[in-house]
mmCIF file of C-alpha atoms and ligand atoms in Angstrom:
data_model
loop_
_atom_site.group_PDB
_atom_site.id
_atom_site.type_symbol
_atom_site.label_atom_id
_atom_site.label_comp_id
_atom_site.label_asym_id
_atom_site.label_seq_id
_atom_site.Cartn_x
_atom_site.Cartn_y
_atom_site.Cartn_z
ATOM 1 C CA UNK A 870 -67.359 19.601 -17.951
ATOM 2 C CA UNK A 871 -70.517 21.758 -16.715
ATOM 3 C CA UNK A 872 -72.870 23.376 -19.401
ATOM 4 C CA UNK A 873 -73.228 26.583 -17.374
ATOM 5 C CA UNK A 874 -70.776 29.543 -18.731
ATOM 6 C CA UNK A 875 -67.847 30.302 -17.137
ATOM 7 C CA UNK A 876 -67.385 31.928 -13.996
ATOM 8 C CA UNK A 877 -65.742 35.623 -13.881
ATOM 9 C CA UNK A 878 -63.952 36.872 -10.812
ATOM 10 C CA UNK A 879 -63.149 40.728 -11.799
ATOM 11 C CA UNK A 880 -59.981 42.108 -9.608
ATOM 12 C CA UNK A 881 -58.909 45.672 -10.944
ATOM 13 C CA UNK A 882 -57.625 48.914 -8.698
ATOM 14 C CA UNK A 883 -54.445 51.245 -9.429
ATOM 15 C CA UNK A 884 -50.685 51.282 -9.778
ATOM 16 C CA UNK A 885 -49.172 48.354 -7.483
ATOM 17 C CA UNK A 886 -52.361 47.986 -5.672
ATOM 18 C CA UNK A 887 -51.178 43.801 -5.400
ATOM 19 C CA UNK A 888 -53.943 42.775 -8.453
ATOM 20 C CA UNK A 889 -51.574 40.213 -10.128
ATOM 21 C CA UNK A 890 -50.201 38.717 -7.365
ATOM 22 C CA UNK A 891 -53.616 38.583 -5.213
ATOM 23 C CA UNK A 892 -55.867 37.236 -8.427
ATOM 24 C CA UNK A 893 -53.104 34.497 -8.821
ATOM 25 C CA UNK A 894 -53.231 33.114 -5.583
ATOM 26 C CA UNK A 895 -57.064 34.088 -5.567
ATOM 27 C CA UNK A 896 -57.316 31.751 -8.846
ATOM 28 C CA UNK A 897 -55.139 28.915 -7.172
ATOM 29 C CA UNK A 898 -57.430 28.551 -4.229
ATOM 30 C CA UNK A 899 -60.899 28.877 -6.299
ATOM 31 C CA UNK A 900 -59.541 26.332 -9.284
ATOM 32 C CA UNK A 901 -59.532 29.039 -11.669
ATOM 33 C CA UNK A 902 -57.061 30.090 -13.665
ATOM 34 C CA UNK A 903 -55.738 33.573 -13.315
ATOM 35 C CA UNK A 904 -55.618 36.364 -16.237
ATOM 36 C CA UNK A 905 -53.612 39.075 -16.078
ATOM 37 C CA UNK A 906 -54.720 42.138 -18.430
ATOM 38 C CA UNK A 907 -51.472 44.021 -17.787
ATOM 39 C CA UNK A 908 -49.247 41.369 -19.207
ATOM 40 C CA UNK A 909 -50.350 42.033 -22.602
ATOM 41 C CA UNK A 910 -50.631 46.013 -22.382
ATOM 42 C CA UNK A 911 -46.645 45.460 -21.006
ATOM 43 C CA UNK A 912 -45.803 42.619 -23.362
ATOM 44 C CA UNK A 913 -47.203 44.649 -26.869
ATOM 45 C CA UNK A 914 -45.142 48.113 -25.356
ATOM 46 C CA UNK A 915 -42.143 45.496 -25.060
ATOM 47 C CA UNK A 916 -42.360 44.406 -28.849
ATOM 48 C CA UNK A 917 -42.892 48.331 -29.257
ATOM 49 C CA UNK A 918 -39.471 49.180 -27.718
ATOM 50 C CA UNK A 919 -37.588 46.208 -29.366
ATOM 51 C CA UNK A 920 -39.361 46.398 -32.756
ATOM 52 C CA UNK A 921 -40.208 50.484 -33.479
ATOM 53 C CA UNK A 922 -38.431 53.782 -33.273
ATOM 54 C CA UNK A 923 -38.722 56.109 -29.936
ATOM 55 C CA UNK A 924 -41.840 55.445 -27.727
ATOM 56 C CA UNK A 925 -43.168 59.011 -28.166
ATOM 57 C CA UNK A 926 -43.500 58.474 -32.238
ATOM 58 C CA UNK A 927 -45.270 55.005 -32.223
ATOM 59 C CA UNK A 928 -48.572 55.046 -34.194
ATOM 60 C CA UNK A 929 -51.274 52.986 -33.143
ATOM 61 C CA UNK A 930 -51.598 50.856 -36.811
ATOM 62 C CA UNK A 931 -48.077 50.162 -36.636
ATOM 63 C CA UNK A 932 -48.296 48.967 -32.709
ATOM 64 C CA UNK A 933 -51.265 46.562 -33.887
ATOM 65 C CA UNK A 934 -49.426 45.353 -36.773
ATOM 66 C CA UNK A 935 -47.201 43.405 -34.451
ATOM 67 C CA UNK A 936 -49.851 43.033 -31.741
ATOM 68 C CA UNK A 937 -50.032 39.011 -33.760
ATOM 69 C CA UNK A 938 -46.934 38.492 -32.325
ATOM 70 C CA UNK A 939 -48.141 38.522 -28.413
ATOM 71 C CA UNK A 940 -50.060 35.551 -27.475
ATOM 72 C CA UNK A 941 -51.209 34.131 -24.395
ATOM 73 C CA UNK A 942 -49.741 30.895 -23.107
ATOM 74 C CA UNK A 943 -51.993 28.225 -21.183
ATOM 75 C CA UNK A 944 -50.361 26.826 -18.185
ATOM 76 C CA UNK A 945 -50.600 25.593 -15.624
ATOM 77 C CA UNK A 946 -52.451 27.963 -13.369
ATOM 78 C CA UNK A 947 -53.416 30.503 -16.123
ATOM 79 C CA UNK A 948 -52.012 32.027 -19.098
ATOM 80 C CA UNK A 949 -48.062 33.151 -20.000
ATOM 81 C CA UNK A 950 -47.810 36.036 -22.313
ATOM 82 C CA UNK A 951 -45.293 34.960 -24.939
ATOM 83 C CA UNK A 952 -43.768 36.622 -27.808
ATOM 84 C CA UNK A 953 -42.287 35.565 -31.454
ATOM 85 C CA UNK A 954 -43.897 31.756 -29.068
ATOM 86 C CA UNK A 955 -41.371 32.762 -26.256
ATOM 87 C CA UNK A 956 -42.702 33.534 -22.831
ATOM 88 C CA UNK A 957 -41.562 36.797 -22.059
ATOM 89 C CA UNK A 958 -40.742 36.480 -18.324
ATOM 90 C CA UNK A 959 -40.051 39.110 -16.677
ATOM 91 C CA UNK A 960 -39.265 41.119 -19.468
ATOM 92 C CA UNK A 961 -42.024 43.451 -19.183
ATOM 93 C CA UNK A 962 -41.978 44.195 -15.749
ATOM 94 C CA UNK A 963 -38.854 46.131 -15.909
ATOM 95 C CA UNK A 964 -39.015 50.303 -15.541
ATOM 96 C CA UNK A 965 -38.610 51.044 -19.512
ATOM 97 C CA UNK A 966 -42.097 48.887 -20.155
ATOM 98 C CA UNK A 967 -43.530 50.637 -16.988
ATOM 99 C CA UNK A 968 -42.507 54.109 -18.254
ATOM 100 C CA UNK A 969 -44.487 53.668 -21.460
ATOM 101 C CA UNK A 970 -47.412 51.169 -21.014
ATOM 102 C CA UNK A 971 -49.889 53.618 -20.178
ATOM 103 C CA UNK A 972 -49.284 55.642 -23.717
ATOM 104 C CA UNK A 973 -49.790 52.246 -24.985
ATOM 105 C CA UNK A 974 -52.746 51.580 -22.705
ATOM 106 C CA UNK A 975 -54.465 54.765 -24.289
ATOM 107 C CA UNK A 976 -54.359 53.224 -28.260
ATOM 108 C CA UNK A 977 -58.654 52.213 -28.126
ATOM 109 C CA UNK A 978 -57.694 49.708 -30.762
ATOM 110 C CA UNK A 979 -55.188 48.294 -28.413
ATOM 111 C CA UNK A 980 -57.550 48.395 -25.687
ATOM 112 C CA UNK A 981 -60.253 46.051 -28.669
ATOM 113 C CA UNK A 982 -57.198 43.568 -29.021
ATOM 114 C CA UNK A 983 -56.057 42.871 -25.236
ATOM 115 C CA UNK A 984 -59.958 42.912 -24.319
ATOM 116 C CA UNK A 985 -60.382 39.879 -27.395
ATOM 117 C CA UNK A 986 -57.556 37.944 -25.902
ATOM 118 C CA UNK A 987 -58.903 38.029 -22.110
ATOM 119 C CA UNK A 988 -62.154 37.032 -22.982
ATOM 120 C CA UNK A 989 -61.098 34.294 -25.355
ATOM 121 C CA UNK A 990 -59.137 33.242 -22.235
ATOM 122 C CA UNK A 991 -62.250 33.115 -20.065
ATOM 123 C CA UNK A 992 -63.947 31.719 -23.007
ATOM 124 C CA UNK A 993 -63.532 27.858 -21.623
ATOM 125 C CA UNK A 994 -62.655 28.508 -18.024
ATOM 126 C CA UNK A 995 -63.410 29.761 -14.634
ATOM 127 C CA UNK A 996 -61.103 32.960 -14.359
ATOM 128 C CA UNK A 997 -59.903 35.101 -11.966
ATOM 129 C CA UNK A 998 -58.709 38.518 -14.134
ATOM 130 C CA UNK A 999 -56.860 41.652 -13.007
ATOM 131 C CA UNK A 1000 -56.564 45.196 -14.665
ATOM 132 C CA UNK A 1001 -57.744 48.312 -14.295
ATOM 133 C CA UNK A 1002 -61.358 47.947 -16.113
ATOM 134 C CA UNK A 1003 -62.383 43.850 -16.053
ATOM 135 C CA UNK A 1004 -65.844 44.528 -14.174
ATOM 136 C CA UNK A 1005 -66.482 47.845 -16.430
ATOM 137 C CA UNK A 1006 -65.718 47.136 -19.899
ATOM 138 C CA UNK A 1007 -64.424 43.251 -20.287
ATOM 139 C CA UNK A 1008 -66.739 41.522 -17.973
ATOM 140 C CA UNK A 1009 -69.659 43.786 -17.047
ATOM 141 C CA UNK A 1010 -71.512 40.907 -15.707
ATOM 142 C CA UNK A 1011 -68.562 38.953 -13.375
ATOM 143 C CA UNK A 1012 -69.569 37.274 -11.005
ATOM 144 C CA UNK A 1013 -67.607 38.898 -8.769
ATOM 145 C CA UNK A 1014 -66.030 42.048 -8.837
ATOM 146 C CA UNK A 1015 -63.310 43.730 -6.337
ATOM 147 C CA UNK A 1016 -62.025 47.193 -6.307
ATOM 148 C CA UNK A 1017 -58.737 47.062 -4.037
ATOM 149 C CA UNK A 1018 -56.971 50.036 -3.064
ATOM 150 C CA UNK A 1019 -53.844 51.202 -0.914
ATOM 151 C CA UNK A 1020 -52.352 53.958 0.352
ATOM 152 C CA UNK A 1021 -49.769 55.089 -2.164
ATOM 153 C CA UNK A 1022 -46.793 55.052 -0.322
ATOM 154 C CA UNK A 1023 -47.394 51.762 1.445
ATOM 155 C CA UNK A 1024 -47.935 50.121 -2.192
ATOM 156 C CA UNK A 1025 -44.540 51.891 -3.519
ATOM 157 C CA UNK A 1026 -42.980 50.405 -0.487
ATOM 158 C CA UNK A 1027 -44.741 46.996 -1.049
ATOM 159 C CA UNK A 1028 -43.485 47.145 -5.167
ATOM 160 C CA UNK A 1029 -39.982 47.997 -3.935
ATOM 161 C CA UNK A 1030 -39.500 44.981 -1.581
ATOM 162 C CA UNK A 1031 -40.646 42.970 -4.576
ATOM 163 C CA UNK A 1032 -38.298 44.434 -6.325
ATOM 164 C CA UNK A 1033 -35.381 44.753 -4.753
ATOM 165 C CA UNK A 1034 -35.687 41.859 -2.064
ATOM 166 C CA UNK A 1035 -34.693 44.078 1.013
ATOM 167 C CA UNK A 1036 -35.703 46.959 3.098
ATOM 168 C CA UNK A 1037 -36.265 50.026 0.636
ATOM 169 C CA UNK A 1038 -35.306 53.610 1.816
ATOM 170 C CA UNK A 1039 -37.711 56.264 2.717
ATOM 171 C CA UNK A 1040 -36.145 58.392 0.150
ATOM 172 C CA UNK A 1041 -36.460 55.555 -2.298
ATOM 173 C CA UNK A 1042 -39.805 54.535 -1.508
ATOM 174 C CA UNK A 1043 -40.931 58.743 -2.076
ATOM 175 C CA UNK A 1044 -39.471 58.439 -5.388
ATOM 176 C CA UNK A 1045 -41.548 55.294 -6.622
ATOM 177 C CA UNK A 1046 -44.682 57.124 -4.700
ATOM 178 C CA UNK A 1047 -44.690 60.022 -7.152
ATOM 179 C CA UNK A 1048 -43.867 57.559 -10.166
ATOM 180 C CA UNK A 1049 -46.788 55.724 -8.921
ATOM 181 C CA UNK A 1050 -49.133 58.597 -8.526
ATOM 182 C CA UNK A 1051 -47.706 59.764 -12.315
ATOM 183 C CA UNK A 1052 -48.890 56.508 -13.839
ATOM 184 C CA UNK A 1053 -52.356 56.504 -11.469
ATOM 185 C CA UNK A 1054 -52.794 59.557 -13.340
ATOM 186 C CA UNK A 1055 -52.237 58.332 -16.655
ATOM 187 C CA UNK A 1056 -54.487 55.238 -16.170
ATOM 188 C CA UNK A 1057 -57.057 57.298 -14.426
ATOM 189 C CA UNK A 1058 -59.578 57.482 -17.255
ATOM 190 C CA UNK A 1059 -59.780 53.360 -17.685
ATOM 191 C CA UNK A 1060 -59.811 52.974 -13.945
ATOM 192 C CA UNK A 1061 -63.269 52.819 -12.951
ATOM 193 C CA UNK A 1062 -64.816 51.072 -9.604
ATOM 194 C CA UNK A 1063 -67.950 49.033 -11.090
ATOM 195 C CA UNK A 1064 -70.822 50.226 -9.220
ATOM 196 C CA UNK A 1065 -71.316 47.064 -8.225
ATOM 197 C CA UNK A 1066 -67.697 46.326 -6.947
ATOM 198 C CA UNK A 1067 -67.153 45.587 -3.201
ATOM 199 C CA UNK A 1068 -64.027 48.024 -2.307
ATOM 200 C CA UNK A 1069 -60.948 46.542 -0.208
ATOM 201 C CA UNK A 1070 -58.648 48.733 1.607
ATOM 202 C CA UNK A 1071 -55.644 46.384 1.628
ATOM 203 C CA UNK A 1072 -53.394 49.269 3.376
ATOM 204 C CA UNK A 1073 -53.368 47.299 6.813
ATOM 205 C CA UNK A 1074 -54.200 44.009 5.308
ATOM 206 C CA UNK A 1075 -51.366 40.846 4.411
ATOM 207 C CA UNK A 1076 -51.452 39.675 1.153
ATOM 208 C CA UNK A 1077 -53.132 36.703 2.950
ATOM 209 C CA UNK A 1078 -56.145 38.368 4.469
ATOM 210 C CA UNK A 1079 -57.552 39.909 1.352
ATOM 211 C CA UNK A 1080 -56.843 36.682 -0.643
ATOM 212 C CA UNK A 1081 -58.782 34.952 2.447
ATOM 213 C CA UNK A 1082 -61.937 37.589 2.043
ATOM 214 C CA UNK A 1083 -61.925 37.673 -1.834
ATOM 215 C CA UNK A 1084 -61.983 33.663 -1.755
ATOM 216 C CA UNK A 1085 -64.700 34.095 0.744
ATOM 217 C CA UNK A 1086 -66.527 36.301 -0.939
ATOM 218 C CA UNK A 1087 -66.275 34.035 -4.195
ATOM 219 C CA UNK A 1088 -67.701 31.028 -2.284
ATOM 220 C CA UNK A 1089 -70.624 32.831 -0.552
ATOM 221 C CA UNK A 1090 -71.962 34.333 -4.073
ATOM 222 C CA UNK A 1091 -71.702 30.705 -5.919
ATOM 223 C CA UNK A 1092 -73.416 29.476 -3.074
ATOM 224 C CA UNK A 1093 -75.898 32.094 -3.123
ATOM 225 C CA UNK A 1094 -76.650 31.827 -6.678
ATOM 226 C CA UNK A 1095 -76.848 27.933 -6.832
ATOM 227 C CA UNK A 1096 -76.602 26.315 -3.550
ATOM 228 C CA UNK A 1097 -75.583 22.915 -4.544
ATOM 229 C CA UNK A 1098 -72.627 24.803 -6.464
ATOM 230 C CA UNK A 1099 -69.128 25.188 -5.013
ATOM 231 C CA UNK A 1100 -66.277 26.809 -6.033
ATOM 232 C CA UNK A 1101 -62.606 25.297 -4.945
ATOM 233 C CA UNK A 1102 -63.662 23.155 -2.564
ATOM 234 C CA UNK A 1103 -61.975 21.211 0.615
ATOM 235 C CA UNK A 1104 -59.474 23.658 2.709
ATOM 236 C CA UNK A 1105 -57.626 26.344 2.265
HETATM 237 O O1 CDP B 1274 -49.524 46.056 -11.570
HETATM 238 P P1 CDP B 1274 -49.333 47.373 -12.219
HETATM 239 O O2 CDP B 1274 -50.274 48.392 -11.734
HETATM 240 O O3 CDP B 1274 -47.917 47.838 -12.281
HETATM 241 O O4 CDP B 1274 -49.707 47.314 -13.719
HETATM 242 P P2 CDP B 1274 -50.302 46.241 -14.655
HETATM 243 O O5 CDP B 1274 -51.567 45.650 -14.117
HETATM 244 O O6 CDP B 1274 -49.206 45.325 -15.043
HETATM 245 O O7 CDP B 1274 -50.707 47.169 -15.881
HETATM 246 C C1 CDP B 1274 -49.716 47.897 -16.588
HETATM 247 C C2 CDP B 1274 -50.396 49.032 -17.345
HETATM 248 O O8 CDP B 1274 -51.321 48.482 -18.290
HETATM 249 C C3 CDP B 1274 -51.208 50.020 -16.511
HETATM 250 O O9 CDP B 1274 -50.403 51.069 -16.011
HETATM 251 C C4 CDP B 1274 -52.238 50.515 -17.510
HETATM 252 O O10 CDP B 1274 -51.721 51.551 -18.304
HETATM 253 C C5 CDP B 1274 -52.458 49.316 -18.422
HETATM 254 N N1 CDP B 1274 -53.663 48.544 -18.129
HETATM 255 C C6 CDP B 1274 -54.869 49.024 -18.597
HETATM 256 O O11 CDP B 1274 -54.935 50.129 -19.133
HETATM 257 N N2 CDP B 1274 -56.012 48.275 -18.452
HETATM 258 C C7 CDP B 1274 -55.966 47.065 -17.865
HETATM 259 N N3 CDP B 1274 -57.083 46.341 -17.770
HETATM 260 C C8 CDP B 1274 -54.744 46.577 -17.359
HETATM 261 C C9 CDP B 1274 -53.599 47.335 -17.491
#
């Protein structure tokens, strides 16, 4: 166990942009483990719909007063956002969560609590963490930090495949574009570029290349900063 602090690789951007899924396999490659910001503003709007009356009514005290209830999960990997000590799965992902997360999102004392849990997360490990403000707010001073955007409709069209595992419509992928753009909107005041975040386009890219440059980019700053350091070494 090293005695310097933990390492922070910040990996935030809008709607769909392909955080989550790049920071995992970003985190799998470095040896970190991956934390993923969303999962708790989805999993506490989850207990919200379950637990309280219509979304539009929900007051922020009575959100936080089951916020207790959402945990995250070590694994291996990174962390599993469980509630009631059940991992919720995919649960949250589905378009009633999506719908009202950002209201949720808005609550600053909701903002305090999922901000506590990340960085008691990163609090004994090298982490890779995705969201919409990790190199602003959480971890001003991460190591690393990566703005990646895409072109709306080609990220609709990417969270569609996902979603429904074949070739979505151009009429269906227009009507997850505007939902997108709605949400962008929504989030728009928490998501902020760092100044100093390197921007990635990841319109033309695979999912592979811009893992392959954020890993890169990783290695080259550890390096830079301590040369007899390395981060995830041997292949890959
Ligand atoms: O991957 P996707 O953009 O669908 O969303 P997510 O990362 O799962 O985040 C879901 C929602 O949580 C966003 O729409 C934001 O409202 C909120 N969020 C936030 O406000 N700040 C973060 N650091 C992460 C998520």
């Amino acid at each position: 166990m090293s005695a310097r602090p933990s390492l922070v690789v910040a990996i935030d951007g809008p709607a769909a942009s392909g955080k989550s899924s790049t920071a995992r396999w970003v985190a799998e490659r470095l040896h970190f483990r991956h934390v993923d910001s969303g999962a708790l503003y989805r999993a506490l709007t989850h207990v919200g719909l379950r637990s309280l009356g219509p979304p539009g009514g929900w007051r922020e005290e009575e959100l936080l007063a089951h916020a207790r209830r959402v945990t995250l999960h070590p694994v291996p990997g990174g962390f599993d956002p469980h509630v009631d000590g059940h991992p919720v799965g995919e649960a949250i992902r589905g378009p009633e969560v999506t719908r009202h997360v950002s209201q949720v999102a808005q609550m600053p004392g909701v903002r305090a609590w999922v901000n506590a849990q990340v960085r008691a997360a990163a609090a004994a490990h090298d982490v890779v963490v995705d969201g919409r403000d990790i190199g602003t707010v959480v971890f001003p001073d991460a190591a690393l930090k990566v703005f990646l955007v895409a072109d709306p409709w080609e990220r609709a069209r990417r969270r569609l495949v996902q979603r429904l595992e074949r070739r979505p419509t151009d009429d269906e992928i227009a009507e997850e574009t505007e939902r997108l753009v709605h949400r962008d909107a929504s989030d728009a005041t928490q998501t902020v570029q760092a100044r100093d975040a390197i921007l990635l386009d990841t319109t033309y890219l695979t999912q592979a290349e811009q893992v392959d440059r954020i890993v890169a980019l990783a290695r080259a700053l550890v390096r830079g900063a301590d040369p007899g350091a390395g981060v995830g070494g041997g292949g890959g």
